[in-house]
Amino acid sequence: MQKFVIQGGRRLEGDIAVQGAKNSALPILAAALLCEGESILENCPKLSDVYAACRILGSVGCRCKMEGHTVVIGGCPVYPQIPETLMQEMRSSIIFLGAMLGRLGSCTLGFPGGCELGPRPIDLHLSALRRMGVRIREENGILFCDTPHGLHGARIHLQFPSVGATENILLAAVLAKGETILTNAAREPEILDLAGYLLKCGANIEGAGSSTIRVQGVKQLDGCTYRIMPDRIVTATWLAAAAITGGELRLLQTDAASLVGILDVLEEMNGKCSHTPDSICFSAVRPLRAVRYLKTMPYPGFPTDAQAIVMAVLCQASGTSVIEETIFENRFRHVDALCRMGADIQVAGRVAVVHGVRRLQGAQVSATDLRGGAALLVAGLGAEGETAITEISHIDRGYDSPEQVLRSVGAAIERI
Ligand code: UD1
């Protein structure tokens, strides 16, 4: 079992080139199976979730090879089934459903079930796919999906702008017969990136990145070479690490526009930011200030994926911050570990009240989920003394060699 051991309190300084986005790479890997030709995806992060997506592609009969940060996908899916073990390995594997239906017209796969963040319902995905002509039968946690009369476009209104449902609908719609009009679609930058890839492959999509997306189904898609967008949550994590250590970082190969919401909060905390379209300079000015009220919201609101990470910094900010989590039911699991490190946090339902302390103290803690684990990394960098983080497989799902990145800017961190 691996762990990270951090000697806290080192000021971070230097340049970091930000990795590609996990949440964009995963749906684009699924999209690649819609294409007749080969796709070459550049800037793909080396992550356990990306490896799991490649295994899913292999299991349905596609070729998928990763060399460095480039993944080459080719071949046609032939097996309309995703093995249960692979479904369990990565919850977001449900994203393959829309693509499999688009290409093969049928798919059998395990129900994704709950996860660390609480229940992960897929009712919005399924009801949208039903409107597009998909017949779905559930038996003992297995979903049997087929399209007896073919897949067709439909008017779909999402009750909530779910990221995964928007992606699944896009993936199913690009090869479906006729027009799909999706309203109240998710507007996350990763949706725009997925649409960017599909457009380059020959899809007909308008409005991705806004709440109404129109798709005209086409007969076939070709592969293409595409560069995965930078990871905005990883960018936020390194900014948080600079903030908590009183440091100064320049983040390169990032996308400042996708960080709206996060940069505002860091400035409210007394951080100084300047940016070009693809770089962000950030320096922390002590003392850090509390943030009066922070509420997670669908994009362009403050992202739920950055909540734990920013909370770690607020633990050492002067004053009281109130954080409301509106997206997931169970997204304060990092709080216990932060409190072990000396944080003063009270949780009531979906609200956490953080009273800043002068300094966190190093401790033995365990990552409970991906972003909660990243929050412990940030807290450990700012704490006094040694922090050991176990269960770091959660962190490896989303961060490509984080210890190397952090060491390159002055952190004392080892993977043991
Ligand atoms: C994606 C991201 C995840 C991020 C989340 C919200 C990926 C691989 N993951 O997850 O990192 O935290 O967006 O920005 O891109 N819901 C339903 N029914 C559904 C679908 C969703 O009730 O059919 C609910 C969920 O339980 C949750 C909320 O909607 O409470 C948001 O979920 P969604 O936007 O779908 O998140 P994911 O796509 O799973």
Tab-separated table of C-alpha atoms and ligand atoms in Angstrom:
chain	number	residue	atom	x	y	z
A	1	MET	CA	0.000	0.000	0.000
A	2	GLN	CA	1.549	3.300	-1.051
A	3	LYS	CA	1.426	6.545	0.885
A	4	PHE	CA	2.567	10.149	0.537
A	5	VAL	CA	4.788	11.565	3.251
A	6	ILE	CA	5.017	15.353	3.293
A	7	GLN	CA	7.211	17.654	5.358
A	8	GLY	CA	4.962	20.703	5.491
A	9	GLY	CA	5.722	24.392	5.475
A	10	ARG	CA	7.931	24.675	2.377
A	11	ARG	CA	7.036	27.679	0.226
A	12	LEU	CA	6.222	26.588	-3.343
A	13	GLU	CA	7.793	28.579	-6.126
A	14	GLY	CA	8.278	27.980	-9.851
A	15	ASP	CA	6.512	26.824	-12.988
A	16	ILE	CA	4.136	23.886	-13.476
A	17	ALA	CA	2.853	22.667	-16.840
A	18	VAL	CA	-0.690	21.492	-16.098
A	19	GLN	CA	-1.738	17.955	-17.148
A	20	GLY	CA	-4.623	17.162	-19.491
A	21	ALA	CA	-8.123	16.947	-18.033
A	22	LYS	CA	-9.308	13.577	-16.748
A	23	ASN	CA	-12.971	14.581	-17.084
A	24	SER	CA	-12.423	15.451	-20.709
A	25	ALA	CA	-10.175	12.496	-21.575
A	26	LEU	CA	-12.702	9.906	-20.310
A	27	PRO	CA	-15.698	10.932	-22.482
A	28	ILE	CA	-13.406	11.534	-25.475
A	29	LEU	CA	-11.966	8.017	-25.092
A	30	ALA	CA	-15.554	6.736	-25.112
A	31	ALA	CA	-16.328	8.919	-28.155
A	32	ALA	CA	-13.406	7.398	-30.063
A	33	LEU	CA	-15.321	4.132	-30.401
A	34	LEU	CA	-17.930	5.942	-32.530
A	35	CYS	CA	-15.357	6.556	-35.270
A	36	GLU	CA	-14.581	4.477	-38.329
A	37	GLY	CA	-10.997	5.746	-38.441
A	38	GLU	CA	-8.168	5.988	-35.952
A	39	SER	CA	-8.065	8.732	-33.303
A	40	ILE	CA	-4.917	10.137	-31.754
A	41	LEU	CA	-5.500	11.849	-28.444
A	42	GLU	CA	-2.677	14.050	-27.211
A	43	ASN	CA	-2.133	15.442	-23.716
A	44	CYS	CA	-3.896	12.464	-22.142
A	45	PRO	CA	-2.995	12.288	-18.436
A	46	LYS	CA	-1.475	9.060	-17.105
A	47	LEU	CA	-4.108	8.107	-14.553
A	48	SER	CA	-5.678	4.907	-13.282
A	49	ASP	CA	-9.090	6.099	-14.594
A	50	VAL	CA	-7.631	6.633	-18.079
A	51	TYR	CA	-6.079	3.137	-17.984
A	52	ALA	CA	-9.497	1.756	-16.957
A	53	ALA	CA	-11.157	3.530	-19.924
A	54	CYS	CA	-8.497	2.009	-22.235
A	55	ARG	CA	-9.274	-1.431	-20.786
A	56	ILE	CA	-12.981	-0.891	-21.503
A	57	LEU	CA	-12.134	-0.017	-25.126
A	58	GLY	CA	-10.026	-3.190	-25.343
A	59	SER	CA	-12.783	-5.301	-23.784
A	60	VAL	CA	-15.302	-4.301	-26.473
A	61	GLY	CA	-12.836	-5.071	-29.258
A	62	CYS	CA	-11.162	-1.723	-30.035
A	63	ARG	CA	-7.416	-1.159	-30.173
A	64	CYS	CA	-6.140	1.311	-27.591
A	65	LYS	CA	-2.487	2.040	-27.014
A	66	MET	CA	-0.975	4.668	-24.737
A	67	GLU	CA	2.547	5.912	-25.323
A	68	GLY	CA	3.678	8.782	-23.143
A	69	HIS	CA	0.726	11.138	-23.065
A	70	THR	CA	-0.668	10.062	-26.423
A	71	VAL	CA	-3.392	7.472	-26.837
A	72	VAL	CA	-4.147	5.890	-30.204
A	73	ILE	CA	-7.576	4.264	-30.588
A	74	GLY	CA	-8.725	2.271	-33.591
A	75	GLY	CA	-10.788	-0.687	-34.678
A	76	CYS	CA	-14.477	-1.305	-34.347
A	77	PRO	CA	-16.230	-2.418	-31.146
A	78	VAL	CA	-17.602	-5.925	-31.648
A	79	TYR	CA	-18.697	-7.075	-28.184
A	80	PRO	CA	-21.783	-5.148	-26.991
A	81	GLN	CA	-20.965	-5.735	-23.349
A	82	ILE	CA	-18.843	-4.007	-20.692
A	83	PRO	CA	-17.534	-6.436	-18.059
A	84	GLU	CA	-18.807	-5.884	-14.528
A	85	THR	CA	-15.275	-5.624	-13.059
A	86	LEU	CA	-14.453	-2.718	-15.382
A	87	MET	CA	-17.747	-0.985	-14.550
A	88	GLN	CA	-16.869	-1.199	-10.868
A	89	GLU	CA	-13.306	-0.005	-11.421
A	90	MET	CA	-14.465	3.350	-12.717
A	91	ARG	CA	-17.909	4.759	-11.843
A	92	SER	CA	-17.913	7.109	-14.797
A	93	SER	CA	-17.788	4.102	-17.148
A	94	ILE	CA	-21.527	4.755	-17.689
A	95	ILE	CA	-20.272	7.298	-20.241
A	96	PHE	CA	-19.555	4.380	-22.586
A	97	LEU	CA	-23.275	3.570	-22.811
A	98	GLY	CA	-24.205	6.405	-25.204
A	99	ALA	CA	-21.207	5.679	-27.422
A	100	MET	CA	-21.884	1.923	-27.561
A	101	LEU	CA	-25.540	2.547	-28.448
A	102	GLY	CA	-24.497	5.039	-31.125
A	103	ARG	CA	-22.088	2.596	-32.727
A	104	LEU	CA	-23.588	-0.843	-32.105
A	105	GLY	CA	-27.206	-0.120	-31.170
A	106	SER	CA	-26.996	-2.278	-28.053
A	107	CYS	CA	-25.015	-2.652	-24.857
A	108	THR	CA	-25.136	-4.716	-21.683
A	109	LEU	CA	-23.402	-3.254	-18.669
A	110	GLY	CA	-23.425	-3.276	-14.886
A	111	PHE	CA	-25.388	-0.627	-12.999
A	112	PRO	CA	-22.791	1.802	-11.616
A	113	GLY	CA	-24.223	1.767	-8.052
A	114	GLY	CA	-23.137	4.195	-5.323
A	115	CYS	CA	-19.685	5.624	-4.725
A	116	GLU	CA	-17.635	7.613	-2.196
A	117	LEU	CA	-19.667	10.748	-2.906
A	118	GLY	CA	-23.006	9.048	-2.171
A	119	PRO	CA	-25.570	7.503	-4.513
A	120	ARG	CA	-24.802	8.029	-8.224
A	121	PRO	CA	-28.193	7.804	-9.923
A	122	ILE	CA	-28.318	7.568	-13.725
A	123	ASP	CA	-32.054	8.175	-14.135
A	124	LEU	CA	-31.444	11.280	-16.278
A	125	HIS	CA	-29.147	9.318	-18.627
A	126	LEU	CA	-31.648	6.490	-18.983
A	127	SER	CA	-34.791	8.562	-19.472
A	128	ALA	CA	-33.038	10.630	-22.182
A	129	LEU	CA	-31.812	7.512	-23.974
A	130	ARG	CA	-35.329	6.028	-23.818
A	131	ARG	CA	-36.618	9.128	-25.628
A	132	MET	CA	-34.063	8.362	-28.338
A	133	GLY	CA	-35.481	4.897	-28.935
A	134	VAL	CA	-33.435	2.853	-26.477
A	135	ARG	CA	-35.190	-0.074	-24.781
A	136	ILE	CA	-33.746	-0.637	-21.301
A	137	ARG	CA	-34.310	-3.621	-19.039
A	138	GLU	CA	-32.712	-3.898	-15.615
A	139	GLU	CA	-32.123	-7.286	-14.022
A	140	ASN	CA	-30.027	-7.952	-10.911
A	141	GLY	CA	-28.045	-4.741	-11.321
A	142	ILE	CA	-27.357	-5.367	-15.017
A	143	LEU	CA	-28.724	-3.043	-17.719
A	144	PHE	CA	-29.704	-4.636	-21.018
A	145	CYS	CA	-30.056	-1.879	-23.621
A	146	ASP	CA	-30.988	-2.170	-27.278
A	147	THR	CA	-32.609	-0.122	-30.031
A	148	PRO	CA	-35.272	-2.286	-31.752
A	149	HIS	CA	-36.250	0.518	-34.178
A	150	GLY	CA	-32.854	2.254	-34.368
A	151	LEU	CA	-31.553	5.248	-32.450
A	152	HIS	CA	-33.282	8.538	-33.300
A	153	GLY	CA	-32.986	12.175	-32.336
A	154	ALA	CA	-35.359	13.632	-29.731
A	155	ARG	CA	-36.228	16.777	-27.790
A	156	ILE	CA	-34.800	16.279	-24.317
A	157	HIS	CA	-34.986	18.593	-21.311
A	158	LEU	CA	-32.728	17.684	-18.387
A	159	GLN	CA	-34.269	18.341	-14.959
A	160	PHE	CA	-30.715	19.058	-13.724
A	161	PRO	CA	-27.726	19.962	-15.943
A	162	SER	CA	-25.906	16.683	-15.329
A	163	VAL	CA	-22.444	16.530	-16.884
A	164	GLY	CA	-22.497	12.771	-17.491
A	165	ALA	CA	-26.054	12.759	-18.881
A	166	THR	CA	-25.224	15.628	-21.270
A	167	GLU	CA	-22.177	13.680	-22.488
A	168	ASN	CA	-24.087	10.416	-22.901
A	169	ILE	CA	-26.832	12.174	-24.888
A	170	LEU	CA	-24.247	13.860	-27.158
A	171	LEU	CA	-22.494	10.544	-27.722
A	172	ALA	CA	-25.753	8.813	-28.635
A	173	ALA	CA	-27.049	11.714	-30.750
A	174	VAL	CA	-24.123	12.221	-33.133
A	175	LEU	CA	-24.869	9.020	-35.090
A	176	ALA	CA	-28.628	8.876	-34.365
A	177	LYS	CA	-31.172	9.471	-37.112
A	178	GLY	CA	-32.421	13.076	-37.192
A	179	GLU	CA	-32.130	15.991	-34.806
A	180	THR	CA	-31.624	16.029	-31.050
A	181	ILE	CA	-32.349	19.224	-29.137
A	182	LEU	CA	-31.088	19.138	-25.565
A	183	THR	CA	-32.159	21.889	-23.170
A	184	ASN	CA	-30.786	22.629	-19.684
A	185	ALA	CA	-27.591	20.894	-20.817
A	186	ALA	CA	-24.488	21.048	-18.615
A	187	ARG	CA	-22.166	23.884	-19.677
A	188	GLU	CA	-18.888	22.560	-18.229
A	189	PRO	CA	-15.794	23.227	-20.393
A	190	GLU	CA	-15.298	19.452	-20.699
A	191	ILE	CA	-18.586	19.262	-22.662
A	192	LEU	CA	-17.188	21.819	-25.088
A	193	ASP	CA	-14.000	19.755	-25.382
A	194	LEU	CA	-15.960	16.573	-26.119
A	195	ALA	CA	-17.982	18.450	-28.755
A	196	GLY	CA	-14.713	19.858	-30.169
A	197	TYR	CA	-13.416	16.337	-30.694
A	198	LEU	CA	-16.693	15.106	-32.201
A	199	LEU	CA	-16.882	18.109	-34.555
A	200	LYS	CA	-13.347	17.402	-35.752
A	201	CYS	CA	-14.461	13.822	-36.472
A	202	GLY	CA	-17.322	15.114	-38.641
A	203	ALA	CA	-20.253	15.448	-36.208
A	204	ASN	CA	-22.856	18.188	-36.597
A	205	ILE	CA	-23.260	19.904	-33.204
A	206	GLU	CA	-24.289	23.475	-32.337
A	207	GLY	CA	-24.393	25.210	-28.982
A	208	ALA	CA	-22.095	22.984	-26.878
A	209	GLY	CA	-20.997	25.015	-23.862
A	210	SER	CA	-24.431	26.697	-23.692
A	211	SER	CA	-27.603	25.268	-22.168
A	212	THR	CA	-29.178	24.354	-25.516
A	213	ILE	CA	-27.330	21.881	-27.720
A	214	ARG	CA	-28.564	20.850	-31.179
A	215	VAL	CA	-27.197	17.754	-32.862
A	216	GLN	CA	-27.974	16.585	-36.391
A	217	GLY	CA	-27.109	12.921	-36.653
A	218	VAL	CA	-24.558	12.050	-39.362
A	219	LYS	CA	-23.987	8.716	-41.095
A	220	GLN	CA	-20.446	8.150	-39.884
A	221	LEU	CA	-17.575	9.735	-38.001
A	222	ASP	CA	-13.907	9.624	-38.926
A	223	GLY	CA	-11.162	9.646	-36.344
A	224	CYS	CA	-8.926	12.685	-35.831
A	225	THR	CA	-5.945	13.965	-33.897
A	226	TYR	CA	-7.103	15.957	-30.903
A	227	ARG	CA	-5.449	17.601	-27.903
A	228	ILE	CA	-7.234	17.112	-24.561
A	229	MET	CA	-7.892	20.411	-22.717
A	230	PRO	CA	-5.934	21.279	-19.550
A	231	ASP	CA	-7.333	20.055	-16.247
A	232	ARG	CA	-9.004	22.964	-14.448
A	233	ILE	CA	-9.331	21.103	-11.133
A	234	VAL	CA	-5.662	20.126	-11.136
A	235	THR	CA	-4.892	23.791	-11.914
A	236	ALA	CA	-7.021	24.761	-8.909
A	237	THR	CA	-5.161	22.236	-6.741
A	238	TRP	CA	-1.746	23.705	-7.562
A	239	LEU	CA	-3.128	27.228	-6.973
A	240	ALA	CA	-4.419	26.071	-3.588
A	241	ALA	CA	-0.994	24.589	-2.804
A	242	ALA	CA	0.625	27.950	-3.612
A	243	ALA	CA	-1.943	29.757	-1.456
A	244	ILE	CA	-1.492	27.596	1.643
A	245	THR	CA	2.327	27.737	1.488
A	246	GLY	CA	2.469	31.515	0.885
A	247	GLY	CA	4.036	30.652	-2.461
A	248	GLU	CA	4.224	31.942	-5.978
A	249	LEU	CA	3.511	29.707	-8.968
A	250	ARG	CA	3.207	30.156	-12.709
A	251	LEU	CA	0.881	27.559	-14.211
A	252	LEU	CA	1.506	26.893	-17.886
A	253	GLN	CA	-0.521	25.077	-20.537
A	254	THR	CA	-3.675	25.801	-18.610
A	255	ASP	CA	-6.935	27.494	-19.565
A	256	ALA	CA	-7.593	30.550	-17.426
A	257	ALA	CA	-11.090	31.072	-18.855
A	258	SER	CA	-12.268	27.713	-17.483
A	259	LEU	CA	-11.249	28.758	-13.961
A	260	VAL	CA	-13.863	31.472	-13.494
A	261	GLY	CA	-15.237	31.123	-10.005
A	262	ILE	CA	-12.048	29.575	-8.641
A	263	LEU	CA	-9.778	32.565	-9.397
A	264	ASP	CA	-12.344	34.950	-7.854
A	265	VAL	CA	-12.355	32.928	-4.641
A	266	LEU	CA	-8.549	32.825	-4.465
A	267	GLU	CA	-8.458	36.609	-4.891
A	268	GLU	CA	-11.029	36.997	-2.131
A	269	MET	CA	-8.601	35.005	0.028
A	270	ASN	CA	-5.936	37.652	-0.669
A	271	GLY	CA	-4.234	35.894	-3.560
A	272	LYS	CA	-2.858	37.920	-6.459
A	273	CYS	CA	-3.666	36.476	-9.882
A	274	SER	CA	-2.809	37.550	-13.388
A	275	HIS	CA	-3.302	35.491	-16.491
A	276	THR	CA	-2.986	35.107	-20.221
A	277	PRO	CA	-5.321	32.681	-22.019
A	278	ASP	CA	-2.991	29.732	-21.320
A	279	SER	CA	-1.055	30.687	-18.181
A	280	ILE	CA	-1.847	31.878	-14.675
A	281	CYS	CA	0.558	33.650	-12.306
A	282	PHE	CA	-0.484	33.426	-8.705
A	283	SER	CA	1.106	34.676	-5.519
A	284	ALA	CA	-0.286	34.331	-2.042
A	285	VAL	CA	-0.237	37.278	0.321
A	286	ARG	CA	-0.365	36.437	3.991
A	287	PRO	CA	-2.493	36.462	6.000
A	288	LEU	CA	-4.993	34.514	3.909
A	289	ARG	CA	-8.536	35.736	4.439
A	290	ALA	CA	-11.659	33.654	5.006
A	291	VAL	CA	-14.349	33.556	2.320
A	292	ARG	CA	-17.746	34.584	3.681
A	293	TYR	CA	-19.874	32.157	1.702
A	294	LEU	CA	-19.013	29.641	-0.957
A	295	LYS	CA	-21.641	27.547	-2.706
A	296	THR	CA	-20.897	24.784	-5.204
A	297	MET	CA	-22.925	25.083	-8.397
A	298	PRO	CA	-22.969	23.721	-11.949
A	299	TYR	CA	-20.567	25.592	-14.282
A	300	PRO	CA	-19.938	28.525	-14.395
A	301	GLY	CA	-20.524	28.413	-10.626
A	302	PHE	CA	-17.904	27.274	-8.143
A	303	PRO	CA	-17.134	23.604	-8.959
A	304	THR	CA	-17.895	20.874	-6.459
A	305	ASP	CA	-14.601	19.234	-7.464
A	306	ALA	CA	-12.676	22.217	-6.041
A	307	GLN	CA	-14.653	22.415	-2.782
A	308	ALA	CA	-12.442	20.129	-0.659
A	309	ILE	CA	-9.258	21.633	-2.070
A	310	VAL	CA	-10.278	25.211	-1.275
A	311	MET	CA	-11.573	24.120	2.133
A	312	ALA	CA	-8.071	22.867	2.991
A	313	VAL	CA	-6.698	26.367	2.361
A	314	LEU	CA	-9.515	28.064	4.293
A	315	CYS	CA	-8.531	25.989	7.339
A	316	GLN	CA	-5.506	28.312	7.654
A	317	ALA	CA	-7.250	31.561	6.610
A	318	SER	CA	-8.106	34.177	9.202
A	319	GLY	CA	-11.813	34.356	9.980
A	320	THR	CA	-14.826	32.116	9.358
A	321	SER	CA	-15.826	30.660	6.001
A	322	VAL	CA	-19.148	29.016	5.182
A	323	ILE	CA	-19.260	26.396	2.437
A	324	GLU	CA	-22.461	24.932	1.039
A	325	GLU	CA	-22.247	21.784	-1.101
A	326	THR	CA	-25.229	21.575	-3.423
A	327	ILE	CA	-24.127	18.977	-6.008
A	328	PHE	CA	-23.294	15.764	-4.117
A	329	GLU	CA	-24.812	14.437	-0.895
A	330	ASN	CA	-21.682	13.098	0.682
A	331	ARG	CA	-18.884	15.440	-0.166
A	332	PHE	CA	-17.492	16.431	3.230
A	333	ARG	CA	-15.689	13.174	3.945
A	334	HIS	CA	-12.323	14.948	4.016
A	335	VAL	CA	-13.429	17.024	7.025
A	336	ASP	CA	-12.538	14.367	9.633
A	337	ALA	CA	-8.982	14.120	8.317
A	338	LEU	CA	-8.612	17.917	8.208
A	339	CYS	CA	-9.818	18.070	11.826
A	340	ARG	CA	-7.191	15.455	12.780
A	341	MET	CA	-4.701	17.956	11.408
A	342	GLY	CA	-6.028	20.630	13.755
A	343	ALA	CA	-8.670	22.250	11.547
A	344	ASP	CA	-11.755	23.731	13.204
A	345	ILE	CA	-14.714	22.716	11.026
A	346	GLN	CA	-18.371	22.073	11.872
A	347	VAL	CA	-20.623	20.304	9.423
A	348	ALA	CA	-24.427	20.445	9.478
A	349	GLY	CA	-25.998	18.661	6.533
A	350	ARG	CA	-24.738	20.267	3.357
A	351	VAL	CA	-23.055	23.219	5.099
A	352	ALA	CA	-19.551	23.331	6.571
A	353	VAL	CA	-18.373	26.192	8.762
A	354	VAL	CA	-14.600	26.592	8.779
A	355	HIS	CA	-12.978	28.693	11.517
A	356	GLY	CA	-9.445	29.429	10.384
A	357	VAL	CA	-6.617	28.289	12.681
A	358	ARG	CA	-3.108	29.738	12.691
A	359	ARG	CA	-1.474	26.536	11.496
A	360	LEU	CA	-2.500	22.959	10.699
A	361	GLN	CA	-0.399	20.198	12.244
A	362	GLY	CA	0.989	17.197	10.380
A	363	ALA	CA	-0.828	13.896	11.101
A	364	GLN	CA	-1.526	10.397	9.758
A	365	VAL	CA	-4.590	10.664	7.544
A	366	SER	CA	-6.372	8.665	4.875
A	367	ALA	CA	-7.765	9.794	1.519
A	368	THR	CA	-11.458	8.898	1.234
A	369	ASP	CA	-12.048	10.050	-2.350
A	370	LEU	CA	-10.180	11.728	-5.198
A	371	ARG	CA	-10.630	15.434	-4.434
A	372	GLY	CA	-10.790	14.850	-0.673
A	373	GLY	CA	-7.377	13.176	-1.055
A	374	ALA	CA	-6.075	16.170	-2.999
A	375	ALA	CA	-7.295	18.414	-0.169
A	376	LEU	CA	-5.124	16.415	2.262
A	377	LEU	CA	-2.120	16.914	-0.038
A	378	VAL	CA	-2.747	20.679	0.072
A	379	ALA	CA	-3.267	20.633	3.848
A	380	GLY	CA	-0.080	18.592	4.349
A	381	LEU	CA	1.945	21.096	2.317
A	382	GLY	CA	0.736	23.937	4.547
A	383	ALA	CA	0.914	22.081	7.881
A	384	GLU	CA	3.654	22.177	10.458
A	385	GLY	CA	5.579	18.890	10.606
A	386	GLU	CA	5.025	15.576	8.870
A	387	THR	CA	1.799	14.387	7.221
A	388	ALA	CA	1.396	10.814	5.988
A	389	ILE	CA	-1.522	10.206	3.597
A	390	THR	CA	-2.664	6.624	2.979
A	391	GLU	CA	-5.215	5.257	0.446
A	392	ILE	CA	-3.570	7.381	-2.245
A	393	SER	CA	-5.013	5.243	-5.056
A	394	HIS	CA	-7.915	7.729	-4.858
A	395	ILE	CA	-5.491	10.563	-5.687
A	396	ASP	CA	-3.882	8.577	-8.527
A	397	ARG	CA	-7.289	8.448	-10.246
A	398	GLY	CA	-6.973	12.129	-11.079
A	399	TYR	CA	-3.400	13.370	-10.593
A	400	ASP	CA	-0.523	12.394	-12.886
A	401	SER	CA	2.621	11.985	-10.695
A	402	PRO	CA	1.625	14.691	-8.182
A	403	GLU	CA	4.716	14.117	-6.025
A	404	GLN	CA	7.031	14.873	-8.960
A	405	VAL	CA	5.083	17.995	-9.862
A	406	LEU	CA	5.138	19.286	-6.295
A	407	ARG	CA	8.819	18.444	-5.733
A	408	SER	CA	9.705	20.417	-8.863
A	409	VAL	CA	8.402	23.583	-7.173
A	410	GLY	CA	10.027	23.007	-3.800
A	411	ALA	CA	7.724	20.686	-1.831
A	412	ALA	CA	9.165	17.965	0.386
A	413	ILE	CA	6.987	14.996	-0.559
A	414	GLU	CA	7.784	11.317	-1.090
A	415	ARG	CA	5.724	8.395	-2.370
A	416	ILE	CA	6.555	5.441	-0.157
B	1	UD1	C1	-18.991	14.831	-13.389
B	1	UD1	C2	-17.518	14.773	-13.066
B	1	UD1	C3	-17.294	14.945	-11.578
B	1	UD1	C4	-17.979	16.213	-11.092
B	1	UD1	C5	-19.443	16.258	-11.515
B	1	UD1	C6	-20.135	17.572	-11.175
B	1	UD1	C7	-16.629	13.288	-14.762
B	1	UD1	C8	-15.997	11.983	-15.084
B	1	UD1	N1	-16.997	13.492	-13.483
B	1	UD1	O1	-19.611	13.732	-12.716
B	1	UD1	O2	-15.895	15.022	-11.342
B	1	UD1	O3	-17.907	16.268	-9.681
B	1	UD1	O4	-19.545	16.078	-12.939
B	1	UD1	O5	-19.476	18.631	-11.764
B	1	UD1	O6	-16.756	14.147	-15.606
B	1	UD1	N2	-27.661	13.086	-10.984
B	1	UD1	C9	-28.905	12.505	-10.891
B	1	UD1	N3	-29.321	11.685	-11.906
B	1	UD1	C10	-28.539	11.429	-12.997
B	1	UD1	C11	-27.261	12.034	-13.087
B	1	UD1	C12	-26.857	12.857	-12.054
B	1	UD1	O7	-29.630	12.698	-9.923
B	1	UD1	O8	-28.968	10.682	-13.884
B	1	UD1	C13	-27.178	13.945	-9.869
B	1	UD1	C14	-25.961	13.330	-9.171
B	1	UD1	O9	-26.345	12.407	-8.190
B	1	UD1	C15	-25.299	14.546	-8.578
B	1	UD1	C16	-25.593	15.641	-9.600
B	1	UD1	O10	-26.688	15.166	-10.386
B	1	UD1	O11	-25.909	14.877	-7.360
B	1	UD1	C17	-24.416	15.970	-10.504
B	1	UD1	O12	-24.045	14.836	-11.238
B	1	UD1	P1	-23.388	14.895	-12.683
B	1	UD1	O13	-23.331	16.307	-13.173
B	1	UD1	O14	-24.082	13.908	-13.520
B	1	UD1	O15	-21.914	14.407	-12.354
B	1	UD1	P2	-21.096	13.305	-13.088
B	1	UD1	O16	-21.271	13.422	-14.563
B	1	UD1	O17	-21.345	11.993	-12.453
